Coordinates of C-alpha atoms and ligand atoms in Angstrom, one line a residue:
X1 CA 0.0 0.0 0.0
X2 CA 2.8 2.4 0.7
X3 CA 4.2 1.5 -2.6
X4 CA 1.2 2.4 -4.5
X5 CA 0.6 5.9 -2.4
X6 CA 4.6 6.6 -3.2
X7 CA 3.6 5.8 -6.8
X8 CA 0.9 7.5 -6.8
X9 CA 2.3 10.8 -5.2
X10 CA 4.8 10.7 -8.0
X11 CA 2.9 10.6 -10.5
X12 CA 0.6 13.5 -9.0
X13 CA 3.9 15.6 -8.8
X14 CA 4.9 14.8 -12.2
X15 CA 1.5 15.7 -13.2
X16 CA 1.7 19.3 -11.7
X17 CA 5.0 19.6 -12.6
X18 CA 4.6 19.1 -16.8
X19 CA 1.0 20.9 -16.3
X20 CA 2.9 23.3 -17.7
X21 CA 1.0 26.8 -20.0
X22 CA 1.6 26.2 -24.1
X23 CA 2.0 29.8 -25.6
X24 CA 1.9 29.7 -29.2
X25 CA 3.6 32.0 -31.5
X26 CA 2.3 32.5 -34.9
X27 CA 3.8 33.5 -37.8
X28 CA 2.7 36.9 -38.5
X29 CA 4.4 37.6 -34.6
X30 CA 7.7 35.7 -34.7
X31 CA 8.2 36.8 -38.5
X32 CA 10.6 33.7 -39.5
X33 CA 9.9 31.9 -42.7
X34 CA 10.2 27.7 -43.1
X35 CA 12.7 28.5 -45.8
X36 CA 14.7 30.4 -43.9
X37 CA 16.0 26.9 -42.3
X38 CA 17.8 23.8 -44.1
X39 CA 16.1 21.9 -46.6
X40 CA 17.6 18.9 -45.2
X41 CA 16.6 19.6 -41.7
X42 CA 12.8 20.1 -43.1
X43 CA 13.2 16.7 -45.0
X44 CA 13.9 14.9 -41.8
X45 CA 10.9 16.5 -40.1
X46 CA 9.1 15.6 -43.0
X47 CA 10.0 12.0 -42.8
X48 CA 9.4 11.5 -39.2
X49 CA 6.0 13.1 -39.6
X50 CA 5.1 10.8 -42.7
X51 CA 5.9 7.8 -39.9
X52 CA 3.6 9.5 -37.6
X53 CA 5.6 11.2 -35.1
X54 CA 5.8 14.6 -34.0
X55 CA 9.1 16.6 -34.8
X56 CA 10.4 20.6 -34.1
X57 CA 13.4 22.6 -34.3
X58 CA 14.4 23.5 -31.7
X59 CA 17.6 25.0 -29.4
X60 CA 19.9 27.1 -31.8
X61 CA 18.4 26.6 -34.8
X62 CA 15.6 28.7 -33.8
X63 CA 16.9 30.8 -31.4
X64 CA 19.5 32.6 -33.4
X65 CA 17.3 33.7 -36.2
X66 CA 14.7 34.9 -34.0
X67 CA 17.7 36.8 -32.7
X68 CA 18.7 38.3 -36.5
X69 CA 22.2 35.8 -35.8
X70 CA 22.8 32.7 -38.1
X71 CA 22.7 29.3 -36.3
X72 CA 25.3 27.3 -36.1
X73 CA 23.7 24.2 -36.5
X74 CA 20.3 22.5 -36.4
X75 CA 18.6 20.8 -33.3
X76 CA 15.4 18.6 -34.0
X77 CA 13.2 17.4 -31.4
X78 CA 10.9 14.1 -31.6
X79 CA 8.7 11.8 -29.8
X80 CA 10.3 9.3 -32.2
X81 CA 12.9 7.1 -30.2
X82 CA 16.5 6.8 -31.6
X83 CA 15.9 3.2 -33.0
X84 CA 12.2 4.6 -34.4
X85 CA 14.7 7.4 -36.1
X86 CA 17.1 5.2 -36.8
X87 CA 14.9 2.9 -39.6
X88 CA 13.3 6.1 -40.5
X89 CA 16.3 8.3 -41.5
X90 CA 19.2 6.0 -43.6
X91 CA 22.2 8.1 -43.4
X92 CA 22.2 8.0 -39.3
X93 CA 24.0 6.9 -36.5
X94 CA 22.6 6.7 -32.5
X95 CA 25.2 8.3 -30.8
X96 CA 26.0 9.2 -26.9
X97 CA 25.9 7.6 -23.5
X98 CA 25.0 10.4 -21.3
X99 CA 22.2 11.2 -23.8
X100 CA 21.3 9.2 -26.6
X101 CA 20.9 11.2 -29.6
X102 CA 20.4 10.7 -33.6
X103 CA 23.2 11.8 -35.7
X104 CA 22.5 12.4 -39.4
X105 CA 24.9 13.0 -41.7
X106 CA 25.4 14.9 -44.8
X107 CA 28.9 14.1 -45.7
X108 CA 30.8 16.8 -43.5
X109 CA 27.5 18.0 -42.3
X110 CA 25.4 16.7 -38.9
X111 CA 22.3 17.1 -38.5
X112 CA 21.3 16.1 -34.1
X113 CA 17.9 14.5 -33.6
X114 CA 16.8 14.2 -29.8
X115 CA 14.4 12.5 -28.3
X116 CA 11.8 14.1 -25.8
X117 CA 13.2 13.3 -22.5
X118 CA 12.0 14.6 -18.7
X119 CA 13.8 15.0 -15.7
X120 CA 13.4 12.7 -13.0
X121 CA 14.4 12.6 -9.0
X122 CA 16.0 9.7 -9.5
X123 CA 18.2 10.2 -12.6
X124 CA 22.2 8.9 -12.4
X125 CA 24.3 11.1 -10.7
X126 CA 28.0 11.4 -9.6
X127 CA 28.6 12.0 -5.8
X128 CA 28.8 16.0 -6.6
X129 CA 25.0 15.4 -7.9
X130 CA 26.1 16.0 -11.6
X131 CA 23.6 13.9 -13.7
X132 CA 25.3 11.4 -15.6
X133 CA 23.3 9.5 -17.5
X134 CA 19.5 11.1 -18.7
X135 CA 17.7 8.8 -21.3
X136 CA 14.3 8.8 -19.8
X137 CA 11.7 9.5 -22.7
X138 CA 9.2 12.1 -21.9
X139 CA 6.2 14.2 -24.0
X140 CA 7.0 17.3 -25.1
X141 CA 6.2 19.3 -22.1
X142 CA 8.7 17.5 -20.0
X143 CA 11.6 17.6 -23.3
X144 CA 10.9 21.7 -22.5
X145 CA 11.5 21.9 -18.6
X146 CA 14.6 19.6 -19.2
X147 CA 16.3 22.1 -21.3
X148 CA 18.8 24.7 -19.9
X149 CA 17.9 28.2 -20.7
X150 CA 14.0 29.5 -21.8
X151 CA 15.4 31.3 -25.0
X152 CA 17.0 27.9 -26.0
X153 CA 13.9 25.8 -25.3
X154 CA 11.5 27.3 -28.5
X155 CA 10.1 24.6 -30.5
X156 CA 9.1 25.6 -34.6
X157 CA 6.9 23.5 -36.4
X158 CA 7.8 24.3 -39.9
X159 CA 4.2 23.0 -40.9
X160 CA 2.1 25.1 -39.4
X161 CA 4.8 27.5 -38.9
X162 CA 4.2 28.2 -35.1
X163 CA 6.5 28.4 -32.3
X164 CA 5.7 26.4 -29.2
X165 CA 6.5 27.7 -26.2
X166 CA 6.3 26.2 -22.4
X167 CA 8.6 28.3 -20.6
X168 CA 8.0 31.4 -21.6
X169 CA 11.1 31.5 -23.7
X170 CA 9.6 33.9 -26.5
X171 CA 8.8 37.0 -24.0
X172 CA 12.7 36.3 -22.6
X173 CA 14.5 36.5 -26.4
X174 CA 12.1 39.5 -27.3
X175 CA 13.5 41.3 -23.8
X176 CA 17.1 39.8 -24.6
X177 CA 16.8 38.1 -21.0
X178 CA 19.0 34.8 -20.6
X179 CA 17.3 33.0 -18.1
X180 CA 17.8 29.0 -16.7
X181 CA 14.1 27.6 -16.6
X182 CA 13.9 26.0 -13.0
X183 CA 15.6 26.4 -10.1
X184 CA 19.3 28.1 -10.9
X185 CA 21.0 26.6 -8.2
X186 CA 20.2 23.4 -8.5
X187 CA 19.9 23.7 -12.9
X188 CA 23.7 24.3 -12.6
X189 CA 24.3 21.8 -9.7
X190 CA 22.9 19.1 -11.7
X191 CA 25.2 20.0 -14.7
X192 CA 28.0 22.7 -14.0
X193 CA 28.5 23.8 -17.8
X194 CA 25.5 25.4 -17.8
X195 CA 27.7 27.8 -16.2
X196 CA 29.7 28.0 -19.3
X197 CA 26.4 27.7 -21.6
X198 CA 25.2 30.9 -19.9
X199 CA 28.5 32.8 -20.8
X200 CA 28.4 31.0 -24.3
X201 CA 24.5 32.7 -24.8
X202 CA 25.6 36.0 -22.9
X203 CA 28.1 37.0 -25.4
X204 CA 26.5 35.1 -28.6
X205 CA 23.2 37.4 -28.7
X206 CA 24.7 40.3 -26.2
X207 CA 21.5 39.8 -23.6
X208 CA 21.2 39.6 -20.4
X209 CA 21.3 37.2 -17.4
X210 CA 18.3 37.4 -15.4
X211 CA 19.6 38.2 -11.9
X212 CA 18.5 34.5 -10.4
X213 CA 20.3 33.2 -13.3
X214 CA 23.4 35.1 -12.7
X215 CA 23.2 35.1 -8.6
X216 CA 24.7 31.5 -8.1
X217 CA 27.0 31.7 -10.4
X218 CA 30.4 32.8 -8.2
X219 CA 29.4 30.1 -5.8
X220 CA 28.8 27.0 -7.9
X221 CA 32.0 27.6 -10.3
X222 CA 34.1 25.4 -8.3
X223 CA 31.8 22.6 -9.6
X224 CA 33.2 22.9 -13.5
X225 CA 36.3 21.0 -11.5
X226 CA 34.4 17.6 -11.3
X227 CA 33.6 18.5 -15.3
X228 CA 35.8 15.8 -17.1
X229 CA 38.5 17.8 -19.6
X230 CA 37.3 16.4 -22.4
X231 CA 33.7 18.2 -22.3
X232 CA 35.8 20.9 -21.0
X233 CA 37.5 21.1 -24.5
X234 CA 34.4 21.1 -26.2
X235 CA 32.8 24.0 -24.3
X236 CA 36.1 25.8 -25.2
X237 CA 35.6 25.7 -28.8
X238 CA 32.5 26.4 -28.6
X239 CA 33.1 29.2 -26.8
X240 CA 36.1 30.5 -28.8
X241 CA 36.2 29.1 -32.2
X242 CA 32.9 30.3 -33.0
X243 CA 33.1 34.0 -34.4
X244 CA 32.5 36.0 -30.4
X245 CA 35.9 35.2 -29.1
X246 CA 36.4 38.6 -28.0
X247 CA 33.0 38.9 -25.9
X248 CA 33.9 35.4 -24.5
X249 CA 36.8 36.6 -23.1
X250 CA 35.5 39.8 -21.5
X251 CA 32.7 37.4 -19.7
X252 CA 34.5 35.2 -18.8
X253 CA 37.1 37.6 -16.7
X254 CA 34.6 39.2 -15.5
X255 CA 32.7 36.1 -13.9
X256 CA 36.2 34.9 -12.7
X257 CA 35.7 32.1 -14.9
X258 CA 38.4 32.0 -16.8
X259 CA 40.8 30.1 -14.5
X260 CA 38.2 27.2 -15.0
X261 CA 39.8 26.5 -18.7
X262 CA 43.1 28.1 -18.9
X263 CA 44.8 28.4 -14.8
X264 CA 48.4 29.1 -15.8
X265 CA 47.4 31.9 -18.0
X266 CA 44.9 33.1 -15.5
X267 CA 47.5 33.0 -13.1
X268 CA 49.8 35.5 -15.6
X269 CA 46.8 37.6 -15.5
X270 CA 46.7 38.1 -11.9
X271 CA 50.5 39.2 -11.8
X272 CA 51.2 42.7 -11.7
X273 CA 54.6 42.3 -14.1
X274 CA 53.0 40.0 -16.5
X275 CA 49.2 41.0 -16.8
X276 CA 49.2 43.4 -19.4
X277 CA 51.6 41.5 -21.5
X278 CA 49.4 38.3 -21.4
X279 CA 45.8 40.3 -21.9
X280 CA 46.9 41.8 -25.0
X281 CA 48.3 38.4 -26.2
X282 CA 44.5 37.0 -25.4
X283 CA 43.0 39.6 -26.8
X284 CA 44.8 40.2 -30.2
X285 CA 44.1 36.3 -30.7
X286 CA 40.7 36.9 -29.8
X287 CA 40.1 39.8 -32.4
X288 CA 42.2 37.9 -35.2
X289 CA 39.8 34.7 -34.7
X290 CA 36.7 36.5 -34.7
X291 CA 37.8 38.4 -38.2
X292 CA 38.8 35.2 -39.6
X293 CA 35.4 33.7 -39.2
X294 CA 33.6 37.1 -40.0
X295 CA 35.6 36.5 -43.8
X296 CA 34.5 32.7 -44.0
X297 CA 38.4 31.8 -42.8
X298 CA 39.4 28.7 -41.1
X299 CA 40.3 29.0 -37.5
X300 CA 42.4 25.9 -35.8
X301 CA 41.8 25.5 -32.3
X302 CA 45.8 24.6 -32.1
X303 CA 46.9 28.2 -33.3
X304 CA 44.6 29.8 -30.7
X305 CA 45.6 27.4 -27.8
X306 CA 49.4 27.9 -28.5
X307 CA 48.6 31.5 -27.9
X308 CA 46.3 31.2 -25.0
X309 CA 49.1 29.1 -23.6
X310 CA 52.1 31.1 -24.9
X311 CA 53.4 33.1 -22.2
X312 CA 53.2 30.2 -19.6
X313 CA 55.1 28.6 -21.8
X314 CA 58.1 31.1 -21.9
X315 CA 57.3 31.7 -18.3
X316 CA 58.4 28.2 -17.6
X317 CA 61.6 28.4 -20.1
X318 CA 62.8 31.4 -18.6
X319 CA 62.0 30.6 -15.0
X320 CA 64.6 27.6 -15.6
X321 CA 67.3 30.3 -16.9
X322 CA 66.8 29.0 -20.0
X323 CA 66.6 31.7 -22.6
X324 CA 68.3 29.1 -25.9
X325 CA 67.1 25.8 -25.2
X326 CA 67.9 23.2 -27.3
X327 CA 65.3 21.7 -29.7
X328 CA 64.9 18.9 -27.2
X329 CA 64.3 20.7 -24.3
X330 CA 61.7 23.3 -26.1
X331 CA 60.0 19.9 -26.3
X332 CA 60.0 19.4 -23.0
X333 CA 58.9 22.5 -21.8
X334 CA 56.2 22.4 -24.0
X335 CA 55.6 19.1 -23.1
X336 CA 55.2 20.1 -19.2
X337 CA 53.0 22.7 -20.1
X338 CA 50.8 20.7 -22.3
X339 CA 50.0 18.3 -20.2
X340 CA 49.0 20.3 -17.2
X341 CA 46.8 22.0 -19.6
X342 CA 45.3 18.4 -20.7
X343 CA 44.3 18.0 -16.9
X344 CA 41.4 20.8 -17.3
X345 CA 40.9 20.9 -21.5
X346 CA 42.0 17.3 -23.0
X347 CA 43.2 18.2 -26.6
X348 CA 43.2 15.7 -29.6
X349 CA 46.6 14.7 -29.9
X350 CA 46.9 16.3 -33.4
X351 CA 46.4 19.7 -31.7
X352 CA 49.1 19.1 -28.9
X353 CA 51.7 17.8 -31.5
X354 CA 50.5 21.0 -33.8
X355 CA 50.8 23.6 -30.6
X356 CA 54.5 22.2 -30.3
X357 CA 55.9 22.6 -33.8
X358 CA 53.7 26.4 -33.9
X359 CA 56.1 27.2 -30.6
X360 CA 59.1 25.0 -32.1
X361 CA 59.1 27.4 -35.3
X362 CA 59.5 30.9 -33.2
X363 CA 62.9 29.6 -32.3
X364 CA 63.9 28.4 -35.8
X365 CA 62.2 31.6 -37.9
X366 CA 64.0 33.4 -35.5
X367 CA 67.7 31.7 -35.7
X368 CA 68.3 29.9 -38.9
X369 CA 70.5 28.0 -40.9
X370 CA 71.4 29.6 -44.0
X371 CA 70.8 26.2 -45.5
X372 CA 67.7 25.8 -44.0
X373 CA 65.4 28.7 -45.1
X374 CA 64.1 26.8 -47.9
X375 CA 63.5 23.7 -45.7
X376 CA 61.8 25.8 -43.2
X377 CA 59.5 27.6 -45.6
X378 CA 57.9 24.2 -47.3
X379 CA 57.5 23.3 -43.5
X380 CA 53.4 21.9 -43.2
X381 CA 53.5 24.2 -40.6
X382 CA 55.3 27.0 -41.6
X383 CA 52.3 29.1 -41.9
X384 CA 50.8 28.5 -39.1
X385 CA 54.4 29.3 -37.5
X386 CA 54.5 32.6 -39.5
X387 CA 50.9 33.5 -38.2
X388 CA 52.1 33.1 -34.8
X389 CA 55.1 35.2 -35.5
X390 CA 52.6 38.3 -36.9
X391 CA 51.1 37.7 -34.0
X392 CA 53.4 38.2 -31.6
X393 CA 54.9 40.9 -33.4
X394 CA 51.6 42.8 -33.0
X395 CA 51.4 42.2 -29.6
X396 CA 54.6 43.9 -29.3
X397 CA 54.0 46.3 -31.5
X398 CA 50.9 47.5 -29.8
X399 CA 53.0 47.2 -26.2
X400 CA 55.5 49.4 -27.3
X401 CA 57.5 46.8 -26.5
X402 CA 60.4 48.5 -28.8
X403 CA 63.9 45.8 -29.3
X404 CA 60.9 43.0 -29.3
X405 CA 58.8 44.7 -31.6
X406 CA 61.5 45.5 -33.9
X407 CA 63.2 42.2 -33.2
X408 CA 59.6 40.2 -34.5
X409 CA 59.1 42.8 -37.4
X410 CA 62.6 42.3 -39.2
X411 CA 61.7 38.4 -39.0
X412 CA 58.2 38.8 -40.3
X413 CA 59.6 40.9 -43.2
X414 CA 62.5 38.5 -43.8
X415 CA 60.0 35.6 -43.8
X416 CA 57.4 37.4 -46.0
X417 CA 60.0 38.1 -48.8
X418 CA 61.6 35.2 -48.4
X419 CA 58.4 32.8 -49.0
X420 CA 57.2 34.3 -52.0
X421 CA 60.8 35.1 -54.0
X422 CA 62.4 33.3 -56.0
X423 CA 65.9 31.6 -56.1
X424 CA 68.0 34.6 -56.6
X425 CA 66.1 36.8 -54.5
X426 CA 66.0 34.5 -51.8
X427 CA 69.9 34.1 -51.9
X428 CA 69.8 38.0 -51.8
X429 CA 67.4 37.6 -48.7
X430 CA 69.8 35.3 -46.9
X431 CA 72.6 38.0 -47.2
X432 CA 70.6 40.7 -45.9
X433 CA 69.5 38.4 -43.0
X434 CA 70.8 39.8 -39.7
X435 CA 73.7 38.5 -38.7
X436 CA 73.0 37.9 -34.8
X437 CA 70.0 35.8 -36.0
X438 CA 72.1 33.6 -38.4
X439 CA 73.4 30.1 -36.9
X440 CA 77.2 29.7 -38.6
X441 CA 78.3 26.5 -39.4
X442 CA 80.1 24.8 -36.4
X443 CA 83.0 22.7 -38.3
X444 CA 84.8 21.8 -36.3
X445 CA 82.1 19.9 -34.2
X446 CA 81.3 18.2 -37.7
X447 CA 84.5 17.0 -37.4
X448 CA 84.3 15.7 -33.9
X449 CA 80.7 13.8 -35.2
X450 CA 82.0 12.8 -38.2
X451 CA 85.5 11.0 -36.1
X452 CA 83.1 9.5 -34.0
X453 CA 80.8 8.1 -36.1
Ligands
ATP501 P1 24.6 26.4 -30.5 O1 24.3 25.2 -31.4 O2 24.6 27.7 -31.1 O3 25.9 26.1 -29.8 P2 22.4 25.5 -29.0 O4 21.5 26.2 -28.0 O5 21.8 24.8 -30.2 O6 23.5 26.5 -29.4 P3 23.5 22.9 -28.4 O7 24.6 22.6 -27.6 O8 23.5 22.6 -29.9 O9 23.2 24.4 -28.1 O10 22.2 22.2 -27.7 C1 20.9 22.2 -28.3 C2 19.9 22.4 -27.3 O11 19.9 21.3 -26.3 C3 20.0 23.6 -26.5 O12 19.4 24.7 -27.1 C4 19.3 23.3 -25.2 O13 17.9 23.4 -25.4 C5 19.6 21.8 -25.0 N1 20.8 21.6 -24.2 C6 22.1 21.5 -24.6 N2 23.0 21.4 -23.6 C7 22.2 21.3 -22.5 C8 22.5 21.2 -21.1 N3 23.7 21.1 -20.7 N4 21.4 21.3 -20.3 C9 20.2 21.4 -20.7 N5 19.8 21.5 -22.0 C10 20.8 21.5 -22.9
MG502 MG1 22.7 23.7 -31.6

């Protein structure tokens, strides 16, 4: 009997909880046309509805136009489960452990189909109270509450062309409010990135946080720690590489959040002698990678890390006296400082090894081998190396950092001649080369190696 009234009670506070008011937005109000998203997209809602389910856009894909921005990629809702969608849509895969989710590919192209899931009492969670596993199926209602902020919860039907809205998402994005549906504390308790996801939103669309969204913040930071590194690197691109680097950044410092993703160049930041160094470093890097998107340009996430994580880098080398390490122990010091960094973001592999030869090439653009220029020029990663050099030269530059600045500008000059001249003119180059930055040829150690050998 005390079962069935537990049971019961649960399903009455489930029932109050979903009862939850349906605003809908038509057309003429929210102004966005069907064809304003993906054919594709609309195909797969098409094809789910043809089966008989129900399916929306919903998250990004609906939030940025309503907000005038482009969205990055499309979200669509079902009631469909991910084997129903599976048999439905060909060209899919069911991906995920923590959530289950539909992907759907277009050759480089994804398309993410979720199913409708609620939030229960008695989901999985970690011992901080993180949920770790969510797959229980829910109505739509439920899919709504579940979702982290009320702008991001708007589901379009492109049929009838309406938005649904449970959460009162619509009147939020028409007041540019950000605000977590449900209780803050415990919406960012049960997952921590959230606290990252608000940041994301805040400088995406330029709104604001609704003060009970922003309140807990300070407090519940120290939760990203129990965030593994590798969602951690995720949340980073996201938040970098995705055209609003430069707002990012100036959230981020000012929720103190910062030191969550990057510590050792938070930790520059907070030193008198090296703060304004390192903020400039951050924040040319920023600017660059927000133009290069704004021009449809490719931005690496190893270039921007190998300047986020520059000046701990020569911190370290110069805090062992170090100032001309050998190839070997640049390695190493970019070694150390790589994997501390893989303790809070864990990079891909390829972008560690990549970081290393961008940091390896300001030594050798700076001190070469006569015999060597043309070696280091069809380098795979001699632009990248170059880029970093402009960079830094910029950065000193704009410090009035004079010997350095006029130190990295000679090199970049050198280095712009010198990659697009021809044989002659590059022999020319080499001569003009300044002489402290040239590495003679040590013979007699030649000799000494070659005797050995
Ligand atoms: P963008 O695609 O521009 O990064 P988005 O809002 O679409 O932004 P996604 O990460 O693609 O974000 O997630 C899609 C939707 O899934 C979100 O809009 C939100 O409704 C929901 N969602 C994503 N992550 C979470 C989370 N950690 N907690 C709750 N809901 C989430
Ligand atoms: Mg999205």
């Amino acid at each position: 009997l005390k079962r069935v009234i537990q049971a019961a009670k649960r399903l009455l506070k489930r029932a109050i909880k979903t009862k939850v008011p349906l605003v809908t937005i038509p057309a003429q109000q929210h102004q966005l046309s069907k064809h304003a998203f993906q054919r594709r997209v609309l195909e797969i809602i098409q094809a789910l509805k043809n089966a008989g389910y129900h399916a929306y856009i919903v998250g990004g894909g609906v939030r940025d136009p309503l907000c005038g921005l482009i969205a990055k990629d499309f979200d669509i809702a079902t009631d469909a489960h991910p084997e129903q969608v599976r048999k439905i849509i060909r060209n899919s895969r069911i991906i995920g452990r923590r959530f289950r989710l539909i992907h759907v590919f277009f050759g480089k192209e994804v398309i993410e189909v979720a199913t409708f899931r609620a939030q229960h009492d008695n989901q999985h969670r970690s011992e901080h109270g993180i949920v770790v596993r969510d797959n229980t199926y829910g109505t739509i209602e439920e899919d709504a509450l579940r979702r982290d902020f009320t702008i991001n919860a708007l589901y379009y039907d492109p049929d009838k062309q309406i938005i649904l809205d449970y959460v009162n998402g619509y009147y939020d994005l028409t007041n540019k409010i950000i605000r977590l549906i449900g209780n803050p504390q415990e919406r960012y308790r049960e997952d921590p990135v959230r606290i990252l996801r608000a940041i994301r939103f805040l400088a995406k669309t330029g709104f604001k946080l609704a003060p009970e969204t922003e309140a807990p913040i300070k407090k519940l930071a120290p939760l990203l720690s129990h965030i593994s590194a590798a969602r951690l690197y995720d949340e980073f691109s996201k938040l970098f590489l995705t055209g609003h680097a430069q707002a990012t950044l100036i959230q981020l410092q000012a929720y103190d959040l910062l030191k969550w993703l990057f510590p050792a160049t938070t930790a520059l930041l907070s030193e008198e002698k090296n703060a304004v160094e390192t903020l400039t470093l951050l924040q040319q890097t920023c600017f660059d990678t927000d133009a290069r998107l704004q021009i449809g340009k490719r931005v690496t996430p190893a270039f921007f890390l190998a300047a986020f994580l520059w000046f701990p880098f020569q911190h370290l080398i110069s805090h062992e006296g170090n100032n001309y390490p050998r190839q070997d122990q640049i390695y190493q010091y970019a070694k150390m400082i790589l994997a501390a960094q893989h303790r809070h973001t864990t990079m891909p592999a390829y972008v560690s090894q990549f970081i290393q030869e961008i940091w390896f090439l300001q030594y050798r653009l700076a001190r070469i081998r006569p015999s060597q220029a043309e070696y280091i020029v069809n380098l795979r990663t001699f632009r990248a190396g170059f880029d970093f050099l402009i960079l830094r030269a910029k950065v000193a530059t704009t410090l009035k950092q004079t010997n350095e600045a006029k130190t990295l500008n000679v090199l970049v000059d050198f280095w712009e001649k010198y990659q697009h001249a021809d044989e002659n003119e590059r022999k020319i180059l080499i001569k003009q080369f300044p002489k402290s930055n040239l590495i003679k040829r040590n013979k007699r150690k030649r000799k000494v190696n070659k005797s050995t050998s």
